[in-house]
PDB file of N, CA and C in Angstrom:
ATOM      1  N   UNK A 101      96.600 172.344  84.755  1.00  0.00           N
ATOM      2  CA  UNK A 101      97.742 172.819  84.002  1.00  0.00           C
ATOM      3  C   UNK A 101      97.428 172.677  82.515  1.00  0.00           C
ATOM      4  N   UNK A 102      97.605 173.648  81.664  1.00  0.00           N
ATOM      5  CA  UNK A 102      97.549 173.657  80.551  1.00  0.00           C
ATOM      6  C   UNK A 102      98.699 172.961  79.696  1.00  0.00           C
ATOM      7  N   UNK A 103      99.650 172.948  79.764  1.00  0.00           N
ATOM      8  CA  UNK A 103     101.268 172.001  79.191  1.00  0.00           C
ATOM      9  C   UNK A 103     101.576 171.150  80.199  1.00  0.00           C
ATOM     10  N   UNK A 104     101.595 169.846  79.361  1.00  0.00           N
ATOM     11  CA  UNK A 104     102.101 168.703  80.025  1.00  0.00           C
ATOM     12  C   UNK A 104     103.010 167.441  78.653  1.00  0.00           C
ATOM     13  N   UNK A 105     103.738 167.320  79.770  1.00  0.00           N
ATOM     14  CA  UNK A 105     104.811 166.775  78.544  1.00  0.00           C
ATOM     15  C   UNK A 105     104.327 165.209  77.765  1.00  0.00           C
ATOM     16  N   UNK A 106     104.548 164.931  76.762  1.00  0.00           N
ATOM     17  CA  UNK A 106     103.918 163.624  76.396  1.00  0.00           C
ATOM     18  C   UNK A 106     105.102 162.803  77.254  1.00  0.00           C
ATOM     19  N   UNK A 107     104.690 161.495  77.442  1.00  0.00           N
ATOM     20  CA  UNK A 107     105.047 160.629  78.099  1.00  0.00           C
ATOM     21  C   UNK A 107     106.517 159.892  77.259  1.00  0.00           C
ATOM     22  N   UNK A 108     106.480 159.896  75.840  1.00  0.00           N
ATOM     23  CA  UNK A 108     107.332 159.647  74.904  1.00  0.00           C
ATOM     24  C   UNK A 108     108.246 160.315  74.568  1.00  0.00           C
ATOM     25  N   UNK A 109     108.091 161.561  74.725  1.00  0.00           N
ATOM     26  CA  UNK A 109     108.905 163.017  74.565  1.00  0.00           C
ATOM     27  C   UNK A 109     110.010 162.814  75.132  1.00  0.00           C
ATOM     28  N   UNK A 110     110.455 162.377  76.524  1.00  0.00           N
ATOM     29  CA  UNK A 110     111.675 162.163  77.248  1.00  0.00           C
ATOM     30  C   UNK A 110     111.217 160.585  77.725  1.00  0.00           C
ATOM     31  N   UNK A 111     112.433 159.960  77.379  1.00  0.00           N
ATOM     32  CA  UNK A 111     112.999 158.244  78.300  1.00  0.00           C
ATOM     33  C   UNK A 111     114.021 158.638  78.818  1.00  0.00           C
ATOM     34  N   UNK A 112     113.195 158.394  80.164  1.00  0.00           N
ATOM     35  CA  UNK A 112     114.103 158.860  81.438  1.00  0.00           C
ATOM     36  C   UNK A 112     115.547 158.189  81.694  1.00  0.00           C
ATOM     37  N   UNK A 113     115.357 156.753  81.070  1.00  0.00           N
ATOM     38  CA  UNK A 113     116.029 155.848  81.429  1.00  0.00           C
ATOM     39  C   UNK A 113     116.975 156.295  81.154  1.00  0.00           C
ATOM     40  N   UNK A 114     117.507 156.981  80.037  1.00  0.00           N
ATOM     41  CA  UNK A 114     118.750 157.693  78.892  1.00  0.00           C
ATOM     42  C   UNK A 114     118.547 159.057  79.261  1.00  0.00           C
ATOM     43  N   UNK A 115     118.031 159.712  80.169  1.00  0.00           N
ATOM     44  CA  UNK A 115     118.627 161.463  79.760  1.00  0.00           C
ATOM     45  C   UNK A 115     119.543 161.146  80.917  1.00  0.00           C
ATOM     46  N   UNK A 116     119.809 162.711  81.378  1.00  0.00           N
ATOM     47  CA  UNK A 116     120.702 162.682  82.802  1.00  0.00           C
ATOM     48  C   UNK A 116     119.672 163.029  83.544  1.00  0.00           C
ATOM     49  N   UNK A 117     120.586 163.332  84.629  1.00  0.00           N
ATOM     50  CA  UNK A 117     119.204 162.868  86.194  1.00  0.00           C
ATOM     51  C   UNK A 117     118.897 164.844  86.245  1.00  0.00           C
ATOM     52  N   UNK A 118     119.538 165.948  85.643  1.00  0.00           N
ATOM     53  CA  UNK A 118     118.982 167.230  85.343  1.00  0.00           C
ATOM     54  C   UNK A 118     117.729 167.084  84.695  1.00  0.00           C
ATOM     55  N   UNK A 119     117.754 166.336  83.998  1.00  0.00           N
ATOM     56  CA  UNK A 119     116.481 166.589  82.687  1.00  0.00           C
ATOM     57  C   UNK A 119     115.117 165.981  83.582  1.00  0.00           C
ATOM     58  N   UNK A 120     115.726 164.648  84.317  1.00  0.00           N
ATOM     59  CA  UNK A 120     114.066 163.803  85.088  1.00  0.00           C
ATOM     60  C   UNK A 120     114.009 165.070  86.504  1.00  0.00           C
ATOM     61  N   UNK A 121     114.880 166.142  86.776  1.00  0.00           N
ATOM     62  CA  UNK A 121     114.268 167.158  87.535  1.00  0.00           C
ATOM     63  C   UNK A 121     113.221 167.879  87.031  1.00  0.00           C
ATOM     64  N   UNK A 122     114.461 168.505  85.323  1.00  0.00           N
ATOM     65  CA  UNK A 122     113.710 169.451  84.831  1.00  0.00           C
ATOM     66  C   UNK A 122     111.946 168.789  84.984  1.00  0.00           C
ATOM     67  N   UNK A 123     112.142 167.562  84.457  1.00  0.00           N
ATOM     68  CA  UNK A 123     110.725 167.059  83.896  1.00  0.00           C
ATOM     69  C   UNK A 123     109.692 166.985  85.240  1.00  0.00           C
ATOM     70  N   UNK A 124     110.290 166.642  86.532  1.00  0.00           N
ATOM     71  CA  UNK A 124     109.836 166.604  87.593  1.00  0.00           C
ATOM     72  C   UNK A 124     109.175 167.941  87.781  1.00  0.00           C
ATOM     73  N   UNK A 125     110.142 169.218  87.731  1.00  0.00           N
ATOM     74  CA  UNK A 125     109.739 170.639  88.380  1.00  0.00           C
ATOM     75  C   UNK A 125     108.590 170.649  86.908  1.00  0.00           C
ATOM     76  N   UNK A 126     108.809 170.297  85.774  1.00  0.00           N
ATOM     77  CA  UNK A 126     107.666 171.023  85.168  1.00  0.00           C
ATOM     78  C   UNK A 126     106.137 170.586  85.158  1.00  0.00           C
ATOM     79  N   UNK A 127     106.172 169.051  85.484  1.00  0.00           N
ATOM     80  CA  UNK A 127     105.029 168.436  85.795  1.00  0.00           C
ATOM     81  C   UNK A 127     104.161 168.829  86.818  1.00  0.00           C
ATOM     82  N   UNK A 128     104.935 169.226  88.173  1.00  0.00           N
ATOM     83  CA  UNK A 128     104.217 170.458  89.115  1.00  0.00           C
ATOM     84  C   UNK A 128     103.932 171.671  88.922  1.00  0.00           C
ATOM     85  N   UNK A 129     104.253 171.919  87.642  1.00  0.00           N
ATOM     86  CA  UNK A 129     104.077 173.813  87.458  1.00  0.00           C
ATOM     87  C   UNK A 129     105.099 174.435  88.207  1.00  0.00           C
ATOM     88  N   UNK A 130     106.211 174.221  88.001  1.00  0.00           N
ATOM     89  CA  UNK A 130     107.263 174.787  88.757  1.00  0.00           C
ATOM     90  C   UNK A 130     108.140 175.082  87.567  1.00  0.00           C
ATOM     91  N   UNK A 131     108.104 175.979  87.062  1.00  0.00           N
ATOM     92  CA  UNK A 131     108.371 176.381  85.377  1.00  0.00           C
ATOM     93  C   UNK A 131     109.711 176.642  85.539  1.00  0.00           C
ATOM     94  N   UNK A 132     109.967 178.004  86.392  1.00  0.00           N
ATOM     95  CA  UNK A 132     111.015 178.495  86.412  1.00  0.00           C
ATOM     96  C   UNK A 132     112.010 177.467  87.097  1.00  0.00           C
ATOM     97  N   UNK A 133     111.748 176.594  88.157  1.00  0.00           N
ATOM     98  CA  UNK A 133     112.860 175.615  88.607  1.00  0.00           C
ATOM     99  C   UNK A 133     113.150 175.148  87.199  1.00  0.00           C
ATOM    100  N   UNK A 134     112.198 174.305  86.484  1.00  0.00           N
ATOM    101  CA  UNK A 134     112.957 173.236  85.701  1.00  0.00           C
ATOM    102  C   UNK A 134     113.744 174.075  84.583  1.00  0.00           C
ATOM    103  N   UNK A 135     113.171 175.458  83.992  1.00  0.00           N
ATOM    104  CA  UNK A 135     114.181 176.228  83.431  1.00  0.00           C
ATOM    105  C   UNK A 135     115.730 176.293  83.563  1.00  0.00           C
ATOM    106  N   UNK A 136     115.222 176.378  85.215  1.00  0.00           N
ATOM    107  CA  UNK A 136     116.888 177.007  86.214  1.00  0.00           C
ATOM    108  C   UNK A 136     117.821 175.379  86.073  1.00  0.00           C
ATOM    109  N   UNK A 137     117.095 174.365  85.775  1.00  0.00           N
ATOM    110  CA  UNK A 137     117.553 173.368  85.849  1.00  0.00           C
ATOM    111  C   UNK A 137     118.339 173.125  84.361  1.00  0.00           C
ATOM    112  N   UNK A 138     117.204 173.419  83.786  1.00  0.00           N
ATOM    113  CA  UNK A 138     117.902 172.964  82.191  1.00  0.00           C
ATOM    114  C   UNK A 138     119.104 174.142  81.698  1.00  0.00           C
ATOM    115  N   UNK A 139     119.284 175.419  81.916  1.00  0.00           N
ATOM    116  CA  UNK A 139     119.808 175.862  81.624  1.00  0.00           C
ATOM    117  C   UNK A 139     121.224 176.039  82.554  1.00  0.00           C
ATOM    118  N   UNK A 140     121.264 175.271  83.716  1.00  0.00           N
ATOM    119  CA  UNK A 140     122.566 175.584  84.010  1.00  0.00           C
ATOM    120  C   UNK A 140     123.209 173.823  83.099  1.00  0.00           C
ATOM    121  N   UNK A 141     122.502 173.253  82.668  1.00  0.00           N
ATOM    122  CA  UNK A 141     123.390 172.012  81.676  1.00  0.00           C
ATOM    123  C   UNK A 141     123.000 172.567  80.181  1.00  0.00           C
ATOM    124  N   UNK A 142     122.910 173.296  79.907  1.00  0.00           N
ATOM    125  CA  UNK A 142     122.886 173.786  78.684  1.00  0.00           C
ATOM    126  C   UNK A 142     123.865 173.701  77.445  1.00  0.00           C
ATOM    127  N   UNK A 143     124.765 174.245  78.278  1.00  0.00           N
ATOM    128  CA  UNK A 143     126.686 173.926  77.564  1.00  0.00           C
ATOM    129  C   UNK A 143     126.495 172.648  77.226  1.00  0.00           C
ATOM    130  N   UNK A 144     126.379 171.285  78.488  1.00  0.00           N
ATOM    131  CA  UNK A 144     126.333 169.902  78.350  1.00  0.00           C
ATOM    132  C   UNK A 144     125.312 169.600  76.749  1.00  0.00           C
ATOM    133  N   UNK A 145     124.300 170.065  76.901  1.00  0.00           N
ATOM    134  CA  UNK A 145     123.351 170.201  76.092  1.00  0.00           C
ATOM    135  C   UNK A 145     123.696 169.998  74.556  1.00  0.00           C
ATOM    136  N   UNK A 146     124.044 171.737  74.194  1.00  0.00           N
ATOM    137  CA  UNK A 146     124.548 172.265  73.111  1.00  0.00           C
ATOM    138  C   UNK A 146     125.921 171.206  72.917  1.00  0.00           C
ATOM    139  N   UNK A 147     127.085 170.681  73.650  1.00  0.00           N
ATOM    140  CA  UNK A 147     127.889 170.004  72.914  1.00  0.00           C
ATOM    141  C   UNK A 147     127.542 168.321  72.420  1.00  0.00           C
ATOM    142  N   UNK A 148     126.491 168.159  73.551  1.00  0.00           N
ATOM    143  CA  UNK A 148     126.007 166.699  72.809  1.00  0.00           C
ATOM    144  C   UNK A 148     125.171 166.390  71.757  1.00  0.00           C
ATOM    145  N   UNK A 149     124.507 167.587  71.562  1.00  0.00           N
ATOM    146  CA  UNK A 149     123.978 167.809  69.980  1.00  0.00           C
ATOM    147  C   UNK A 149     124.721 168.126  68.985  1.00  0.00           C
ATOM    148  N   UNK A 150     125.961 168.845  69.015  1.00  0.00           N
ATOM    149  CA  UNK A 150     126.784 169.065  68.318  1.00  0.00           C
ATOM    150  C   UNK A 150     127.041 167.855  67.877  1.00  0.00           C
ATOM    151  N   UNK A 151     127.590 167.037  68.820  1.00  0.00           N
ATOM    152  CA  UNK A 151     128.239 165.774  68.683  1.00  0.00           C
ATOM    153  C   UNK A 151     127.613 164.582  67.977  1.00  0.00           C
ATOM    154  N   UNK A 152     126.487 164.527  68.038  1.00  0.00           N
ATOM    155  CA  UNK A 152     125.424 163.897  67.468  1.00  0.00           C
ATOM    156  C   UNK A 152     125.105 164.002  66.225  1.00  0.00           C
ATOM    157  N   UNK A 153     124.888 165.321  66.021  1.00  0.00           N
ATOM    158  CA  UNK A 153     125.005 165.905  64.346  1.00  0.00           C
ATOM    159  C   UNK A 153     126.198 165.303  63.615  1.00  0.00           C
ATOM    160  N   UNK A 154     127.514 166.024  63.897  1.00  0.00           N
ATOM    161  CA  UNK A 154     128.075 165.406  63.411  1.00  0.00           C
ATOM    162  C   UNK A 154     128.379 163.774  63.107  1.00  0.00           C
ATOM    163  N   UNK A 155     127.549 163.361  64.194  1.00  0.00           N
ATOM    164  CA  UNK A 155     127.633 161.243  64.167  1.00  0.00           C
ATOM    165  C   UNK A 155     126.798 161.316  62.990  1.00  0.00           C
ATOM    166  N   UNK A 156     125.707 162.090  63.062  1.00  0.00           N
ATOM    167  CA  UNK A 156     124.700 161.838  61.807  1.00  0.00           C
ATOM    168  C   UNK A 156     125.214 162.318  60.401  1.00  0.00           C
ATOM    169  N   UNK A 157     126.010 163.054  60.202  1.00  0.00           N
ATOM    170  CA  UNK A 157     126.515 163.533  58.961  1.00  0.00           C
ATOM    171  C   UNK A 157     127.234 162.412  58.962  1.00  0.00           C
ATOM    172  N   UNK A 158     128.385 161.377  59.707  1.00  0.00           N
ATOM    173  CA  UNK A 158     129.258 160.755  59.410  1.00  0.00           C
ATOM    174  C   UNK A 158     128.477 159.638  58.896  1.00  0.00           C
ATOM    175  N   UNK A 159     126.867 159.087  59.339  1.00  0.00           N
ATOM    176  CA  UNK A 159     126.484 157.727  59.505  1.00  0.00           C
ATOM    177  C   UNK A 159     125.582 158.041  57.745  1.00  0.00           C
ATOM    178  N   UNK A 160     125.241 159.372  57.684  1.00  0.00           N
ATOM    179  CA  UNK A 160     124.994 159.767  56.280  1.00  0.00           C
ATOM    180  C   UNK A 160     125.311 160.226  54.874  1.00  0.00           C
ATOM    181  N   UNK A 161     126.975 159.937  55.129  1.00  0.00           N
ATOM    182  CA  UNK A 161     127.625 160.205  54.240  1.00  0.00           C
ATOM    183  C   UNK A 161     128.373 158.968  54.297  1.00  0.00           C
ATOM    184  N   UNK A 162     128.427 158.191  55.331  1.00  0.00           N
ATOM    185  CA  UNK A 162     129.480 156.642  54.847  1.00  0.00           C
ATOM    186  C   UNK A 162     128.501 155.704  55.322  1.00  0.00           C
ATOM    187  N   UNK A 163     127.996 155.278  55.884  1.00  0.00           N
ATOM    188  CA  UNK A 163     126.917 154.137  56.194  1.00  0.00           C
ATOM    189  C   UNK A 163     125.443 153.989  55.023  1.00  0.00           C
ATOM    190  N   UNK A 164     124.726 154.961  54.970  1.00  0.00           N
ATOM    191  CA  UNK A 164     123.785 155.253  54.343  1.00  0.00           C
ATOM    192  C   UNK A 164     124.051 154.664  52.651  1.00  0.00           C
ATOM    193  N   UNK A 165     125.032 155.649  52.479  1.00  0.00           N
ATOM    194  CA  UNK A 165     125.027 154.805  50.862  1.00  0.00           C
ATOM    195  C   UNK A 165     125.338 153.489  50.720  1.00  0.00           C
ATOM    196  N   UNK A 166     126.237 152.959  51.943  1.00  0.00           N
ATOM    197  CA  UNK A 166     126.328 151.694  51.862  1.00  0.00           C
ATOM    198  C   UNK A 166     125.042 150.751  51.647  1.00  0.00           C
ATOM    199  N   UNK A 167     124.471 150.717  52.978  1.00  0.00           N
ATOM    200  CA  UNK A 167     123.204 150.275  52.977  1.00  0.00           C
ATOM    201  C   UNK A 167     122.144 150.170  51.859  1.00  0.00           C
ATOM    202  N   UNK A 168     122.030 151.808  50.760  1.00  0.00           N
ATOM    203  CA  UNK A 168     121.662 152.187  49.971  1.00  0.00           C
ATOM    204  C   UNK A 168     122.107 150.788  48.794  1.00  0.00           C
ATOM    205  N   UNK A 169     123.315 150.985  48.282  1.00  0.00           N
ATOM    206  CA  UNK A 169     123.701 150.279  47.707  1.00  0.00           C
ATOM    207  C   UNK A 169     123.447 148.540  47.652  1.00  0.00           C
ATOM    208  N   UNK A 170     123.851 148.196  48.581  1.00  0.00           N
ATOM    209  CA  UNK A 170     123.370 146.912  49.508  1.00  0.00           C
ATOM    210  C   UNK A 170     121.571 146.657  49.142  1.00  0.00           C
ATOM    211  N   UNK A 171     121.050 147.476  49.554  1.00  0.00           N
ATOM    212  CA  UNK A 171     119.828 147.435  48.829  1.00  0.00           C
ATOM    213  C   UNK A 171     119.151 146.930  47.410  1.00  0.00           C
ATOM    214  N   UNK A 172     120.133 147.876  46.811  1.00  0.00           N
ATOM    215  CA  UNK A 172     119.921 147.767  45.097  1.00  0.00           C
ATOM    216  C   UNK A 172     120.683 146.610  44.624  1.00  0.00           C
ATOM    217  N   UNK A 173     121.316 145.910  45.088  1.00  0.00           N
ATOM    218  CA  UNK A 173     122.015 144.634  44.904  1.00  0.00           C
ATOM    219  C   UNK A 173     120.953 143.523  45.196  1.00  0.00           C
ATOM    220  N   UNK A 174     120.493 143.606  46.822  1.00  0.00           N
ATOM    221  CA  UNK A 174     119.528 142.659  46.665  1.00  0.00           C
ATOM    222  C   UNK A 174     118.287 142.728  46.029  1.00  0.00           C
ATOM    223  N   UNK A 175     117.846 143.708  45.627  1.00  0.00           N
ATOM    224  CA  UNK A 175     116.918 144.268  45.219  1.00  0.00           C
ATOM    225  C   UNK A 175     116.770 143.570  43.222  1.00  0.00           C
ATOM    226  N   UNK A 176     118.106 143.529  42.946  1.00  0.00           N
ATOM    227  CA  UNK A 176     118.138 143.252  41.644  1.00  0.00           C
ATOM    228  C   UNK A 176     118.618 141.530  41.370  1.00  0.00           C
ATOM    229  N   UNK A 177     118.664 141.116  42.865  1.00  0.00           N
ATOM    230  CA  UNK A 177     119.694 140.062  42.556  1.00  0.00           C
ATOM    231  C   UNK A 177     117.932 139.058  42.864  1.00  0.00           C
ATOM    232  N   UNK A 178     117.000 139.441  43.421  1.00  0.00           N
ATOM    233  CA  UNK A 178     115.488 139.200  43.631  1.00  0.00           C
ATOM    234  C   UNK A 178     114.904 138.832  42.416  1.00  0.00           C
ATOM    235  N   UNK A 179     114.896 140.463  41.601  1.00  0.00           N
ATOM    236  CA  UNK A 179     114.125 140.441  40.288  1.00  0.00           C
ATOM    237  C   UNK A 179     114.963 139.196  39.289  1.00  0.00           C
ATOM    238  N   UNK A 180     116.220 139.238  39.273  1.00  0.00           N
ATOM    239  CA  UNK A 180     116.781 138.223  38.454  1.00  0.00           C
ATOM    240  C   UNK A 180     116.682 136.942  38.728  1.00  0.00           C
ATOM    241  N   UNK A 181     116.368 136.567  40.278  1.00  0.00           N
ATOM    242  CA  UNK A 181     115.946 135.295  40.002  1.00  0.00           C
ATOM    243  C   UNK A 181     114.621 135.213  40.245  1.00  0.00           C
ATOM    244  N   UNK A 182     113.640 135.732  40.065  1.00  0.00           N
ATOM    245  CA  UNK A 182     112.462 135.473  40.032  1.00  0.00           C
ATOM    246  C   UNK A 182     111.990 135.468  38.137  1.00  0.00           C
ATOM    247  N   UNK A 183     113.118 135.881  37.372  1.00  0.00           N
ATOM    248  CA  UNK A 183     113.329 135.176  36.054  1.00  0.00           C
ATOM    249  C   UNK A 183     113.629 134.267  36.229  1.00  0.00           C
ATOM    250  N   UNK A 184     114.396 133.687  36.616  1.00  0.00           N
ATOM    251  CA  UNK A 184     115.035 132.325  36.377  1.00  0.00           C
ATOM    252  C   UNK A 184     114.333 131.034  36.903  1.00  0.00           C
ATOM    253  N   UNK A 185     113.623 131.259  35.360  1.00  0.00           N
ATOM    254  CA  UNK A 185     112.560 129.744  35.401  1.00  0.00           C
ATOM    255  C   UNK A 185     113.086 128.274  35.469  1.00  0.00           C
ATOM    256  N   UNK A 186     114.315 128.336  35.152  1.00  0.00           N
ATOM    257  CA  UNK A 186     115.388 127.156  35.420  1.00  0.00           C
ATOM    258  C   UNK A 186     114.965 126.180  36.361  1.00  0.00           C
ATOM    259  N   UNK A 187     115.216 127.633  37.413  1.00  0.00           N
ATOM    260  CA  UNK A 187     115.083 127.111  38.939  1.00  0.00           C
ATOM    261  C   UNK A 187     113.551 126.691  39.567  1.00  0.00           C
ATOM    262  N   UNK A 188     113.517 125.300  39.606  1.00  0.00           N
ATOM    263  CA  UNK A 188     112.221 125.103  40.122  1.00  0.00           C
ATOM    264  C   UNK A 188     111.067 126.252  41.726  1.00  0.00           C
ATOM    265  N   UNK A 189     112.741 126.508  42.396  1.00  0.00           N
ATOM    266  CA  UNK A 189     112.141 127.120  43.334  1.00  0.00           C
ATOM    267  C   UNK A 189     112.242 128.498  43.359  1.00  0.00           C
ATOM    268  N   UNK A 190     112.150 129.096  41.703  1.00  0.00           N
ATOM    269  CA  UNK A 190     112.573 130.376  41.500  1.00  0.00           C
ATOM    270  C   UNK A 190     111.581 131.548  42.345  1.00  0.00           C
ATOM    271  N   UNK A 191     110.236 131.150  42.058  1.00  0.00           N
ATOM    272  CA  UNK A 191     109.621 131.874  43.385  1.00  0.00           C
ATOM    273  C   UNK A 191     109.946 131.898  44.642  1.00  0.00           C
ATOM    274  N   UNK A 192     109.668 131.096  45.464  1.00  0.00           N
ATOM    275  CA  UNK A 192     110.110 131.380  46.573  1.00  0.00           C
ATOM    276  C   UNK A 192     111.561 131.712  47.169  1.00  0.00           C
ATOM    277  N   UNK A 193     112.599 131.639  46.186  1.00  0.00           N
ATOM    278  CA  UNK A 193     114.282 131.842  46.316  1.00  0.00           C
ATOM    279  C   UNK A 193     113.850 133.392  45.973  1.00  0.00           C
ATOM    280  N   UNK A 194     113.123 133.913  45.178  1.00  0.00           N
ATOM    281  CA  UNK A 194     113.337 135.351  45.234  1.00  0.00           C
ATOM    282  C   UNK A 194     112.386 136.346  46.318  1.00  0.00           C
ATOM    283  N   UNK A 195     111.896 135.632  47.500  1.00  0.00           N
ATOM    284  CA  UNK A 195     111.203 136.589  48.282  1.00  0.00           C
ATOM    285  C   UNK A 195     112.246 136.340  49.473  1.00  0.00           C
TER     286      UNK A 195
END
């Protein structure tokens, strides 16, 4: 067989039990089954990507900058005490 799926490509553990067919019929060269397979969950398909997208617009427009932010806080709150010669343990308090 010339196409074979990488092993990483699908975790079986998480799809639905359509997809470890699809993946089943295509590993035998049985093209058109796993087609016939994937496309009668297709609908299923198309709305859980929908759904997903939108999780990702939500987790990238309110989580992300958080984090972002959060970042640049510790990020600056590091450099400032790795000035602060005061502090005997100013090195190692800023890593």
């Amino acid at each position: 067989m010339f196409f074979s799926l990488p092993s990483s490509s699908i975790e079986l553990q998480s799809t639905p039990s359509g997809v470890r067919r699809a993946k089943e019929f295509f590993e035998k060269g049985e093209f058109g089954e796993a087609r016939a397979v994937l496309e009668t969950e297709l609908e299923q398909m198309q709305d859980e990507q929908r759904r997903l997208l939108v999780k990702r617009e939500d987790y990238e427009a309110d989580t992300l900058p958080k984090l972002r932010s959060n970042a640049e806080q510790f990020f600056i709150l590091a450099l400032l005490t790795q000035l602060d010669y005061a502090n005997p343990k100013w090195f190692s308090d800023s890593l």
